[in-house]
């Protein structure tokens, strides 16, 4: 199956470079059109119904985010943001598991992003993560729901509902109030970046907790904290002073 794709970027050289890289390194991708602004891209998306967009963010006449907001709610395509602006690789973008690639484009990063997007593409089915991305654009970090992609579904949760997260190699165990433990194929660092403005603290290299869910400080060797769900989370010696300062604010 060929993945119908549209490149949307106001710079012709960037479009050409991306087209060449995709042709050489991503054989599953079929570029069916290119657009240099949001208005022409909108027409092409409605006309061609692509599976995948390679979308720049900063463009004259409307950003990539504004383009997504102008589309109907039942979006059935994936998006890979291709941008020179590193600050956009945060919050809503990562929260909804949408990939992004920084310019100048690295072939390995591009290939990995394409592989992940292609694996998620199901034609004629609504992309709930993309819908969540658009909804998050107008919200503060605390109000933006975070996506936890599992093998058979995607669980969305507000930061206030998350009790704690625990690293397990390249996986993360997520504990959400009222739900069973989730095992997500993302690193703890990715979620630490996402939740940096939502009252979460790193108590240990392998543990990230919601400070609003802490019920007690346990005076054991090295220290530990008790969480709302009854779990005990260790506090490393290196982080003990930082955690205590945070708790007594």
Coordinates of N, CA and C in Angstrom, one line a residue, residues 202-207 217 221-224 233-243:
X202 N 10.6 15.0 39.7 CA 11.4 13.8 39.6 C 12.0 13.5 40.9
X203 N 11.6 12.4 41.5 CA 12.1 12.0 42.8 C 13.3 11.1 42.7
X204 N 13.5 10.6 41.5 CA 14.5 9.5 41.3 C 14.6 9.4 39.8
X205 N 15.8 8.9 39.4 CA 16.0 8.7 37.9 C 14.8 8.0 37.2
X206 N 14.2 7.1 38.0 CA 13.2 6.2 37.4 C 11.7 6.6 37.8
X207 N 11.6 7.7 38.6 CA 10.3 8.0 39.1 C 9.9 9.5 38.9
X217 N 5.7 12.1 53.7 CA 7.1 11.9 53.5 C 7.6 10.9 54.5
X221 N 15.9 5.5 55.2 CA 17.2 5.9 54.7 C 17.1 6.3 53.2
X222 N 17.6 7.5 52.9 CA 17.5 8.0 51.6 C 16.2 8.7 51.4
X223 N 15.1 8.3 52.1 CA 13.8 9.0 51.9 C 12.9 8.3 50.9
X224 N 11.6 8.5 51.2 CA 10.6 8.0 50.2 C 9.3 8.8 50.4
X233 N 7.2 5.6 46.8 CA 8.1 5.9 45.7 C 9.5 6.4 46.4
X234 N 10.6 5.8 45.9 CA 11.9 6.2 46.5 C 12.3 7.6 46.1
X235 N 13.1 8.2 47.0 CA 13.7 9.5 46.7 C 15.2 9.3 46.7
X236 N 15.9 9.6 45.6 CA 17.3 9.3 45.6 C 18.0 10.4 46.5
X237 N 19.2 10.0 47.0 CA 20.0 11.0 47.8 C 20.3 12.2 47.1
X238 N 20.5 12.1 45.7 CA 20.8 13.3 44.9 C 19.6 14.3 44.8
X239 N 18.4 13.7 44.9 CA 17.2 14.6 44.7 C 16.5 14.9 46.0
X240 N 17.0 14.3 47.1 CA 16.3 14.5 48.4 C 16.1 16.0 48.8
X241 N 17.1 16.7 48.7 CA 17.0 18.2 49.1 C 16.1 18.9 48.2
X242 N 16.2 18.6 46.9 CA 15.3 19.3 45.9 C 13.8 19.0 46.2
X243 N 13.5 17.7 46.5 CA 12.2 17.2 46.7 C 11.6 17.9 48.0

